[in-house]
PDB file of C-alpha atoms in Angstrom:
ATOM      1  CA  MET A 265      43.165  59.240 -46.104  1.00  0.00           C
ATOM      2  CA  THR A 266      43.259  55.715 -47.468  1.00  0.00           C
ATOM      3  CA  ASP A 267      45.766  54.927 -50.147  1.00  0.00           C
ATOM      4  CA  PRO A 268      43.827  52.648 -52.517  1.00  0.00           C
ATOM      5  CA  ALA A 269      47.028  51.187 -53.832  1.00  0.00           C
ATOM      6  CA  ASN A 270      48.151  49.939 -50.358  1.00  0.00           C
ATOM      7  CA  PRO A 271      45.509  50.254 -47.704  1.00  0.00           C
ATOM      8  CA  SER A 272      46.364  49.543 -44.067  1.00  0.00           C
ATOM      9  CA  ILE A 273      43.598  47.296 -42.717  1.00  0.00           C
ATOM     10  CA  GLY A 274      41.935  47.115 -39.315  1.00  0.00           C
ATOM     11  CA  LEU A 275      39.452  44.394 -38.464  1.00  0.00           C
ATOM     12  CA  ILE A 276      36.900  44.516 -35.688  1.00  0.00           C
ATOM     13  CA  GLY A 277      35.802  40.956 -35.071  1.00  0.00           C
ATOM     14  CA  TYR A 278      37.808  37.978 -36.171  1.00  0.00           C
ATOM     15  CA  GLY A 279      35.404  35.058 -36.628  1.00  0.00           C
ATOM     16  CA  GLU A 280      34.887  32.997 -39.788  1.00  0.00           C
ATOM     17  CA  ALA A 281      34.703  36.066 -42.126  1.00  0.00           C
ATOM     18  CA  GLY A 282      37.797  37.834 -40.775  1.00  0.00           C
ATOM     19  CA  HIS A 283      39.879  34.700 -40.814  1.00  0.00           C
ATOM     20  CA  THR A 284      38.655  33.702 -44.295  1.00  0.00           C
ATOM     21  CA  PHE A 285      39.395  37.117 -45.825  1.00  0.00           C
ATOM     22  CA  ALA A 286      42.795  37.572 -44.188  1.00  0.00           C
ATOM     23  CA  SER A 287      44.023  34.025 -44.824  1.00  0.00           C
ATOM     24  CA  SER A 288      42.939  34.294 -48.469  1.00  0.00           C
ATOM     25  CA  ALA A 289      44.307  37.726 -49.174  1.00  0.00           C
ATOM     26  CA  GLY A 290      47.719  37.469 -47.549  1.00  0.00           C
ATOM     27  CA  TRP A 291      47.516  40.671 -45.522  1.00  0.00           C
ATOM     28  CA  GLU A 292      50.723  39.927 -43.589  1.00  0.00           C
ATOM     29  CA  GLY A 293      52.205  43.195 -42.369  1.00  0.00           C
ATOM     30  CA  ARG A 294      49.166  45.202 -43.524  1.00  0.00           C
ATOM     31  CA  ALA A 295      46.413  44.157 -41.059  1.00  0.00           C
ATOM     32  CA  ALA A 296      45.679  44.367 -37.363  1.00  0.00           C
ATOM     33  CA  ALA A 297      42.619  42.980 -35.585  1.00  0.00           C
ATOM     34  CA  PHE A 298      40.691  42.941 -32.347  1.00  0.00           C
ATOM     35  CA  ASP A 299      38.173  40.374 -31.137  1.00  0.00           C
ATOM     36  CA  ILE A 300      36.458  40.210 -27.780  1.00  0.00           C
ATOM     37  CA  ASP A 301      37.347  36.501 -27.690  1.00  0.00           C
ATOM     38  CA  ALA A 302      41.001  36.337 -26.689  1.00  0.00           C
ATOM     39  CA  ALA A 303      41.199  32.791 -28.123  1.00  0.00           C
ATOM     40  CA  ARG A 304      41.077  34.293 -31.613  1.00  0.00           C
ATOM     41  CA  ARG A 305      44.520  35.834 -31.147  1.00  0.00           C
ATOM     42  CA  ALA A 306      46.168  32.559 -32.154  1.00  0.00           C
ATOM     43  CA  VAL A 307      44.164  32.462 -35.379  1.00  0.00           C
ATOM     44  CA  MET A 308      45.169  36.029 -36.149  1.00  0.00           C
ATOM     45  CA  GLU A 309      48.800  35.247 -35.607  1.00  0.00           C
ATOM     46  CA  SER A 310      48.666  32.206 -37.840  1.00  0.00           C
ATOM     47  CA  ASP A 311      47.085  34.370 -40.579  1.00  0.00           C
ATOM     48  CA  GLY A 312      49.836  36.976 -40.295  1.00  0.00           C
ATOM     49  CA  VAL A 313      47.491  39.545 -38.748  1.00  0.00           C
ATOM     50  CA  VAL A 314      48.662  41.565 -35.708  1.00  0.00           C
ATOM     51  CA  PRO A 315      46.430  40.769 -32.735  1.00  0.00           C
ATOM     52  CA  CYS A 316      45.473  43.803 -30.622  1.00  0.00           C
ATOM     53  CA  ALA A 317      44.316  44.133 -27.043  1.00  0.00           C
ATOM     54  CA  ASP A 318      41.645  46.614 -27.921  1.00  0.00           C
ATOM     55  CA  ALA A 319      39.871  48.288 -30.838  1.00  0.00           C
ATOM     56  CA  ALA A 320      41.923  51.428 -30.548  1.00  0.00           C
ATOM     57  CA  ALA A 321      45.192  49.582 -31.164  1.00  0.00           C
ATOM     58  CA  ALA A 322      43.707  47.799 -34.157  1.00  0.00           C
ATOM     59  CA  LEU A 323      42.411  50.948 -35.748  1.00  0.00           C
ATOM     60  CA  GLU A 324      45.055  53.595 -34.965  1.00  0.00           C
ATOM     61  CA  SER A 325      46.885  53.249 -38.276  1.00  0.00           C
ATOM     62  CA  ALA A 326      44.074  51.685 -40.422  1.00  0.00           C
ATOM     63  CA  GLY A 327      42.832  53.572 -43.468  1.00  0.00           C
ATOM     64  CA  LEU A 328      40.437  50.672 -44.231  1.00  0.00           C
ATOM     65  CA  VAL A 329      38.351  49.194 -41.426  1.00  0.00           C
ATOM     66  CA  LEU A 330      36.229  46.017 -41.732  1.00  0.00           C
ATOM     67  CA  SER A 331      33.573  45.574 -39.099  1.00  0.00           C
ATOM     68  CA  LEU A 332      32.804  41.842 -38.894  1.00  0.00           C
ATOM     69  CA  VAL A 333      30.993  41.319 -35.615  1.00  0.00           C
ATOM     70  CA  THR A 334      27.689  39.654 -34.771  1.00  0.00           C
ATOM     71  CA  ALA A 335      24.550  41.509 -35.808  1.00  0.00           C
ATOM     72  CA  ASP A 336      23.569  42.361 -32.271  1.00  0.00           C
ATOM     73  CA  ALA A 337      26.954  43.978 -31.657  1.00  0.00           C
ATOM     74  CA  ALA A 338      27.253  45.959 -34.954  1.00  0.00           C
ATOM     75  CA  LEU A 339      25.935  49.318 -33.723  1.00  0.00           C
ATOM     76  CA  LYS A 340      27.972  49.192 -30.554  1.00  0.00           C
ATOM     77  CA  ALA A 341      31.082  48.282 -32.446  1.00  0.00           C
ATOM     78  CA  ALA A 342      30.652  51.281 -34.764  1.00  0.00           C
ATOM     79  CA  ARG A 343      30.041  53.655 -31.866  1.00  0.00           C
ATOM     80  CA  ASP A 344      32.971  52.328 -29.930  1.00  0.00           C
ATOM     81  CA  ALA A 345      35.288  52.459 -32.941  1.00  0.00           C
ATOM     82  CA  ALA A 346      34.245  55.967 -34.105  1.00  0.00           C
ATOM     83  CA  PRO A 347      36.319  57.960 -31.554  1.00  0.00           C
ATOM     84  CA  VAL A 348      39.505  56.024 -32.327  1.00  0.00           C
ATOM     85  CA  LEU A 349      39.306  55.987 -36.095  1.00  0.00           C
ATOM     86  CA  ARG A 350      41.895  57.857 -38.190  1.00  0.00           C
ATOM     87  CA  GLN A 351      40.464  60.976 -39.790  1.00  0.00           C
ATOM     88  CA  GLY A 352      39.050  59.984 -43.154  1.00  0.00           C
ATOM     89  CA  ALA A 353      39.329  56.253 -42.515  1.00  0.00           C
ATOM     90  CA  LEU A 354      36.878  54.092 -44.456  1.00  0.00           C
ATOM     91  CA  PHE A 355      34.699  52.147 -41.991  1.00  0.00           C
ATOM     92  CA  CYS A 356      33.142  49.268 -43.935  1.00  0.00           C
ATOM     93  CA  ASP A 357      30.231  47.901 -41.926  1.00  0.00           C
ATOM     94  CA  MET A 358      29.841  44.320 -43.370  1.00  0.00           C
ATOM     95  CA  ASN A 359      27.382  43.172 -40.758  1.00  0.00           C
ATOM     96  CA  SER A 360      23.929  41.885 -41.547  1.00  0.00           C
ATOM     97  CA  VAL A 361      21.669  44.467 -39.884  1.00  0.00           C
ATOM     98  CA  ALA A 362      18.712  46.651 -40.826  1.00  0.00           C
ATOM     99  CA  PRO A 363      19.148  49.867 -42.837  1.00  0.00           C
ATOM    100  CA  GLY A 364      18.170  51.982 -39.869  1.00  0.00           C
ATOM    101  CA  THR A 365      20.891  50.320 -37.742  1.00  0.00           C
ATOM    102  CA  LYS A 366      23.432  51.162 -40.440  1.00  0.00           C
ATOM    103  CA  ARG A 367      22.271  54.779 -40.580  1.00  0.00           C
ATOM    104  CA  ALA A 368      22.697  55.036 -36.782  1.00  0.00           C
ATOM    105  CA  ALA A 369      26.192  53.578 -37.080  1.00  0.00           C
ATOM    106  CA  ALA A 370      27.017  55.976 -39.920  1.00  0.00           C
ATOM    107  CA  GLU A 371      25.972  58.965 -37.807  1.00  0.00           C
ATOM    108  CA  ALA A 372      28.512  57.957 -35.170  1.00  0.00           C
ATOM    109  CA  VAL A 373      31.311  57.331 -37.607  1.00  0.00           C
ATOM    110  CA  HIS A 374      30.688  60.456 -39.684  1.00  0.00           C
ATOM    111  CA  GLY A 375      30.424  62.509 -36.514  1.00  0.00           C
ATOM    112  CA  ALA A 376      33.969  61.437 -35.493  1.00  0.00           C
ATOM    113  CA  GLY A 377      35.483  62.192 -38.855  1.00  0.00           C
ATOM    114  CA  GLY A 378      35.465  58.717 -40.382  1.00  0.00           C
ATOM    115  CA  ARG A 379      33.773  57.679 -43.632  1.00  0.00           C
ATOM    116  CA  TYR A 380      31.071  55.074 -43.186  1.00  0.00           C
ATOM    117  CA  VAL A 381      30.310  52.506 -45.887  1.00  0.00           C
ATOM    118  CA  ASP A 382      27.268  50.250 -45.879  1.00  0.00           C
ATOM    119  CA  VAL A 383      28.473  46.853 -47.154  1.00  0.00           C
ATOM    120  CA  ALA A 384      26.100  43.873 -47.744  1.00  0.00           C
ATOM    121  CA  VAL A 385      27.690  40.429 -48.072  1.00  0.00           C
ATOM    122  CA  LEU A 386      25.383  38.464 -50.299  1.00  0.00           C
ATOM    123  CA  ALA A 387      26.637  34.880 -49.849  1.00  0.00           C
ATOM    124  CA  PRO A 388      28.501  32.720 -47.340  1.00  0.00           C
ATOM    125  CA  VAL A 389      32.172  33.699 -47.188  1.00  0.00           C
ATOM    126  CA  ASN A 390      33.041  30.007 -47.747  1.00  0.00           C
ATOM    127  CA  PRO A 391      33.668  28.785 -50.377  1.00  0.00           C
ATOM    128  CA  ALA A 392      33.447  32.200 -52.169  1.00  0.00           C
ATOM    129  CA  ARG A 393      36.200  33.801 -50.037  1.00  0.00           C
ATOM    130  CA  LEU A 394      37.412  36.986 -51.718  1.00  0.00           C
ATOM    131  CA  ARG A 395      34.965  36.496 -54.540  1.00  0.00           C
ATOM    132  CA  VAL A 396      31.974  36.775 -52.235  1.00  0.00           C
ATOM    133  CA  PRO A 397      29.524  39.302 -53.696  1.00  0.00           C
ATOM    134  CA  LEU A 398      29.679  42.649 -51.894  1.00  0.00           C
ATOM    135  CA  LEU A 399      27.219  45.553 -52.387  1.00  0.00           C
ATOM    136  CA  LEU A 400      28.477  48.990 -51.244  1.00  0.00           C
ATOM    137  CA  ALA A 401      26.484  52.105 -50.526  1.00  0.00           C
ATOM    138  CA  GLY A 402      27.252  55.492 -49.008  1.00  0.00           C
ATOM    139  CA  PRO A 403      28.975  58.789 -49.999  1.00  0.00           C
ATOM    140  CA  ALA A 404      32.362  57.095 -49.940  1.00  0.00           C
ATOM    141  CA  ALA A 405      31.286  53.838 -51.665  1.00  0.00           C
ATOM    142  CA  ASP A 406      33.423  54.369 -54.729  1.00  0.00           C
ATOM    143  CA  GLU A 407      36.574  54.994 -52.752  1.00  0.00           C
ATOM    144  CA  ALA A 408      35.785  52.006 -50.562  1.00  0.00           C
ATOM    145  CA  ALA A 409      35.335  49.811 -53.645  1.00  0.00           C
ATOM    146  CA  ALA A 410      38.817  50.823 -54.837  1.00  0.00           C
ATOM    147  CA  ALA A 411      40.342  50.125 -51.374  1.00  0.00           C
ATOM    148  CA  LEU A 412      38.618  46.800 -51.027  1.00  0.00           C
ATOM    149  CA  ALA A 413      39.673  45.794 -54.572  1.00  0.00           C
ATOM    150  CA  ALA A 414      43.330  46.725 -53.663  1.00  0.00           C
ATOM    151  CA  ALA A 415      42.901  44.493 -50.526  1.00  0.00           C
ATOM    152  CA  GLY A 416      41.993  41.543 -52.752  1.00  0.00           C
ATOM    153  CA  PHE A 417      38.180  41.571 -52.970  1.00  0.00           C
ATOM    154  CA  ALA A 418      37.062  40.705 -56.442  1.00  0.00           C
ATOM    155  CA  ASN A 419      33.268  40.929 -56.637  1.00  0.00           C
ATOM    156  CA  LEU A 420      32.212  44.467 -55.752  1.00  0.00           C
ATOM    157  CA  ARG A 421      29.237  46.603 -56.862  1.00  0.00           C
ATOM    158  CA  VAL A 422      28.334  50.124 -55.772  1.00  0.00           C
ATOM    159  CA  VAL A 423      24.563  50.502 -55.498  1.00  0.00           C
ATOM    160  CA  GLY A 424      24.193  54.144 -54.467  1.00  0.00           C
ATOM    161  CA  GLU A 425      25.259  56.997 -52.188  1.00  0.00           C
ATOM    162  CA  GLN A 426      22.556  56.439 -49.542  1.00  0.00           C
ATOM    163  CA  VAL A 427      23.645  54.549 -46.448  1.00  0.00           C
ATOM    164  CA  GLY A 428      21.209  51.663 -45.893  1.00  0.00           C
ATOM    165  CA  ARG A 429      20.599  50.921 -49.567  1.00  0.00           C
ATOM    166  CA  ALA A 430      22.972  47.941 -49.705  1.00  0.00           C
ATOM    167  CA  SER A 431      21.529  46.656 -46.447  1.00  0.00           C
ATOM    168  CA  ALA A 432      17.979  47.034 -47.682  1.00  0.00           C
ATOM    169  CA  ILE A 433      18.807  44.885 -50.701  1.00  0.00           C
ATOM    170  CA  LYS A 434      20.212  42.127 -48.475  1.00  0.00           C
ATOM    171  CA  MET A 435      17.571  42.273 -45.777  1.00  0.00           C
ATOM    172  CA  ILE A 436      14.707  42.189 -48.285  1.00  0.00           C
ATOM    173  CA  ARG A 437      16.367  39.456 -50.337  1.00  0.00           C
ATOM    174  CA  SER A 438      16.629  37.418 -47.107  1.00  0.00           C
ATOM    175  CA  VAL A 439      12.805  37.346 -46.841  1.00  0.00           C
ATOM    176  CA  MET A 440      12.956  34.938 -49.770  1.00  0.00           C
ATOM    177  CA  VAL A 441      16.266  33.189 -49.154  1.00  0.00           C
ATOM    178  CA  LYS A 442      15.784  32.468 -45.493  1.00  0.00           C
ATOM    179  CA  GLY A 443      12.071  32.076 -45.875  1.00  0.00           C
ATOM    180  CA  VAL A 444      12.463  29.341 -48.436  1.00  0.00           C
ATOM    181  CA  GLU A 445      14.815  27.524 -46.064  1.00  0.00           C
ATOM    182  CA  ALA A 446      12.198  27.742 -43.305  1.00  0.00           C
ATOM    183  CA  LEU A 447       9.418  26.693 -45.642  1.00  0.00           C
ATOM    184  CA  THR A 448      11.537  23.749 -46.833  1.00  0.00           C
ATOM    185  CA  ALA A 449      12.038  22.571 -43.288  1.00  0.00           C
ATOM    186  CA  GLU A 450       8.302  22.768 -42.505  1.00  0.00           C
ATOM    187  CA  MET A 451       7.506  20.914 -45.722  1.00  0.00           C
ATOM    188  CA  MET A 452      10.096  18.166 -45.158  1.00  0.00           C
ATOM    189  CA  ILE A 453       9.190  17.561 -41.506  1.00  0.00           C
ATOM    190  CA  ALA A 454       5.544  17.159 -42.515  1.00  0.00           C
ATOM    191  CA  ALA A 455       6.369  14.997 -45.560  1.00  0.00           C
ATOM    192  CA  GLU A 456       8.499  12.639 -43.428  1.00  0.00           C
ATOM    193  CA  ALA A 457       5.746  12.408 -40.860  1.00  0.00           C
ATOM    194  CA  ALA A 458       3.242  11.533 -43.446  1.00  0.00           C
ATOM    195  CA  GLY A 459       5.618   9.136 -45.284  1.00  0.00           C
ATOM    196  CA  VAL A 460       5.239  10.919 -48.662  1.00  0.00           C
ATOM    197  CA  THR A 461       8.577  12.648 -49.034  1.00  0.00           C
ATOM    198  CA  ASP A 462       9.614  11.145 -52.372  1.00  0.00           C
ATOM    199  CA  GLU A 463       6.244  11.843 -53.931  1.00  0.00           C
ATOM    200  CA  VAL A 464       6.192  15.491 -52.679  1.00  0.00           C
ATOM    201  CA  LEU A 465       9.706  16.172 -53.991  1.00  0.00           C
ATOM    202  CA  ALA A 466       8.936  14.552 -57.359  1.00  0.00           C
ATOM    203  CA  SER A 467       5.783  16.705 -57.661  1.00  0.00           C
ATOM    204  CA  LEU A 468       7.866  19.817 -57.014  1.00  0.00           C
ATOM    205  CA  ASP A 469      10.393  18.794 -59.661  1.00  0.00           C
ATOM    206  CA  ALA A 470       7.568  18.346 -62.164  1.00  0.00           C
ATOM    207  CA  SER A 471       6.131  21.808 -61.526  1.00  0.00           C
ATOM    208  CA  ASP A 472       9.409  23.778 -61.116  1.00  0.00           C
ATOM    209  CA  ARG A 473       9.521  27.151 -62.885  1.00  0.00           C
ATOM    210  CA  SER A 474      12.778  28.528 -64.260  1.00  0.00           C
ATOM    211  CA  ASP A 475      11.560  32.048 -65.205  1.00  0.00           C
ATOM    212  CA  PRO A 476      13.654  35.065 -64.155  1.00  0.00           C
ATOM    213  CA  TRP A 477      12.708  36.354 -60.723  1.00  0.00           C
ATOM    214  CA  ALA A 478      11.051  39.507 -62.109  1.00  0.00           C
ATOM    215  CA  ALA A 479       8.576  37.304 -64.005  1.00  0.00           C
ATOM    216  CA  ARG A 480       8.140  34.914 -61.108  1.00  0.00           C
ATOM    217  CA  ALA A 481       7.483  37.739 -58.607  1.00  0.00           C
ATOM    218  CA  ALA A 482       4.934  39.347 -60.904  1.00  0.00           C
ATOM    219  CA  TYR A 483       3.150  36.003 -61.383  1.00  0.00           C
ATOM    220  CA  ASN A 484       3.147  35.190 -57.670  1.00  0.00           C
ATOM    221  CA  VAL A 485       1.758  38.565 -56.644  1.00  0.00           C
ATOM    222  CA  GLU A 486      -0.941  38.441 -59.313  1.00  0.00           C
ATOM    223  CA  ARG A 487      -2.015  35.030 -58.074  1.00  0.00           C
ATOM    224  CA  MET A 488      -2.458  36.410 -54.549  1.00  0.00           C
ATOM    225  CA  THR A 489      -4.237  39.647 -55.548  1.00  0.00           C
ATOM    226  CA  THR A 490      -6.666  37.681 -57.728  1.00  0.00           C
ATOM    227  CA  HIS A 491      -7.125  34.475 -55.746  1.00  0.00           C
ATOM    228  CA  GLY A 492      -5.832  35.345 -52.259  1.00  0.00           C
ATOM    229  CA  LEU A 493      -9.053  34.532 -50.319  1.00  0.00           C
ATOM    230  CA  ARG A 494      -9.416  31.149 -51.954  1.00  0.00           C
ATOM    231  CA  ARG A 495      -5.761  30.418 -51.475  1.00  0.00           C
ATOM    232  CA  ALA A 496      -5.925  31.438 -47.827  1.00  0.00           C
ATOM    233  CA  ALA A 497      -8.820  29.022 -47.297  1.00  0.00           C
ATOM    234  CA  GLU A 498      -6.799  26.276 -48.950  1.00  0.00           C
ATOM    235  CA  MET A 499      -3.813  27.064 -46.805  1.00  0.00           C
ATOM    236  CA  GLU A 500      -5.953  26.829 -43.688  1.00  0.00           C
ATOM    237  CA  GLU A 501      -6.507  23.208 -44.671  1.00  0.00           C
ATOM    238  CA  VAL A 502      -2.746  22.846 -45.196  1.00  0.00           C
ATOM    239  CA  ALA A 503      -2.220  24.118 -41.630  1.00  0.00           C
ATOM    240  CA  ARG A 504      -4.807  21.624 -40.374  1.00  0.00           C
ATOM    241  CA  THR A 505      -2.957  18.879 -42.172  1.00  0.00           C
ATOM    242  CA  LEU A 506       0.354  19.763 -40.563  1.00  0.00           C
ATOM    243  CA  ALA A 507      -1.254  20.019 -37.133  1.00  0.00           C
ATOM    244  CA  GLU A 508      -2.755  16.579 -37.558  1.00  0.00           C
ATOM    245  CA  LEU A 509       0.817  15.338 -38.205  1.00  0.00           C
ATOM    246  CA  GLY A 510       2.118  17.019 -35.085  1.00  0.00           C
ATOM    247  CA  VAL A 511       3.930  19.733 -37.064  1.00  0.00           C
ATOM    248  CA  GLU A 512       3.517  23.329 -35.978  1.00  0.00           C
ATOM    249  CA  PRO A 513       2.428  25.287 -39.088  1.00  0.00           C
ATOM    250  CA  ALA A 514       4.538  28.352 -38.279  1.00  0.00           C
ATOM    251  CA  MET A 515       5.422  29.347 -41.816  1.00  0.00           C
ATOM    252  CA  THR A 516       2.064  28.187 -43.207  1.00  0.00           C
ATOM    253  CA  SER A 517       0.175  30.387 -40.730  1.00  0.00           C
ATOM    254  CA  GLY A 518       2.101  33.426 -42.061  1.00  0.00           C
ATOM    255  CA  THR A 519       1.184  32.375 -45.645  1.00  0.00           C
ATOM    256  CA  ILE A 520      -2.480  32.324 -44.753  1.00  0.00           C
ATOM    257  CA  ASP A 521      -2.232  35.891 -43.331  1.00  0.00           C
ATOM    258  CA  ARG A 522      -0.307  37.241 -46.349  1.00  0.00           C
ATOM    259  CA  GLN A 523      -2.593  35.607 -48.914  1.00  0.00           C
ATOM    260  CA  ARG A 524      -5.606  37.081 -47.139  1.00  0.00           C
ATOM    261  CA  GLN A 525      -4.008  40.560 -46.914  1.00  0.00           C
ATOM    262  CA  MET A 526      -3.104  40.653 -50.631  1.00  0.00           C
ATOM    263  CA  ALA A 527      -6.528  39.531 -51.881  1.00  0.00           C
ATOM    264  CA  GLY A 528      -8.210  42.148 -54.059  1.00  0.00           C
ATOM    265  CA  ARG A 529      -5.263  44.565 -53.867  1.00  0.00           C
ATOM    266  CA  ALA A 530      -4.186  44.462 -57.549  1.00  0.00           C
ATOM    267  CA  ALA A 531      -4.779  48.183 -57.942  1.00  0.00           C
ATOM    268  CA  ASP A 532      -2.760  48.958 -54.829  1.00  0.00           C
ATOM    269  CA  TRP A 533       0.126  46.862 -56.109  1.00  0.00           C
ATOM    270  CA  ARG A 534       0.059  48.530 -59.478  1.00  0.00           C
ATOM    271  CA  ASP A 535       0.139  51.965 -57.840  1.00  0.00           C
ATOM    272  CA  LEU A 536       3.071  50.880 -55.681  1.00  0.00           C
ATOM    273  CA  ARG A 537       5.021  49.625 -58.707  1.00  0.00           C
ATOM    274  CA  LYS A 538       4.179  52.774 -60.652  1.00  0.00           C
ATOM    275  CA  GLY A 539       5.408  54.991 -57.814  1.00  0.00           C
ATOM    276  CA  GLU A 540       8.678  53.012 -57.605  1.00  0.00           C
ATOM    277  CA  ALA A 541       9.244  53.478 -61.339  1.00  0.00           C
ATOM    278  CA  GLU A 542       8.752  57.214 -61.080  1.00  0.00           C
TER     279      GLU A 542
END
């Protein structure tokens, strides 16, 4: 069982996140790590983390485990780690994967006697470092929050006992965060091609809304349910404009589809919101 006052720490994956956390927290003598890239051993040593030849060695004495691998390797990492975890070890899956992937990982960890914790990292680890916002979910989320706080993390919030809830918040939030990035790129490429970048940006500044996101989301959805067909037609002309400039309207094409799908669905949206509230 993990001692929240002095957790022993095992890290699976030692890229930017592992290095940032360990070097910021000063885990010398308390942490061991494994990474499939042997070149990371030198970084571990410089951070005072014990480099290990395999996951079993990194986890054999760890009460608190941080899984920090790439998204495509997250489920395999959990399944490979499960048999070598200490009984009762907290396995904090900090990878950006779908809720279903985390539930599958939790099944493997729980089946082997570990305690799986769904952790969502809501911002880049640099420059936030140990103050990066972390959401925790799962039956052992409260205990994991105590152990992570003892390890130096300073921005923790438990969002429920259901594995996948923290991941769902991050994944759905990313629709907006990453989507805005992609939309920005599409807009800027077209604006540069048309030679109107300054004017487009100035127009956006003039119309910028600073309402809370709850109000903005309600307004945006209402616009689509009421005017979706007209807006879809307008966006088809936007797509045509981009194509004329030699810019593939990848994001704009999706906007056309979503506007058309939402048209006339105000009642459906109200029912969905009512069901969520209940």
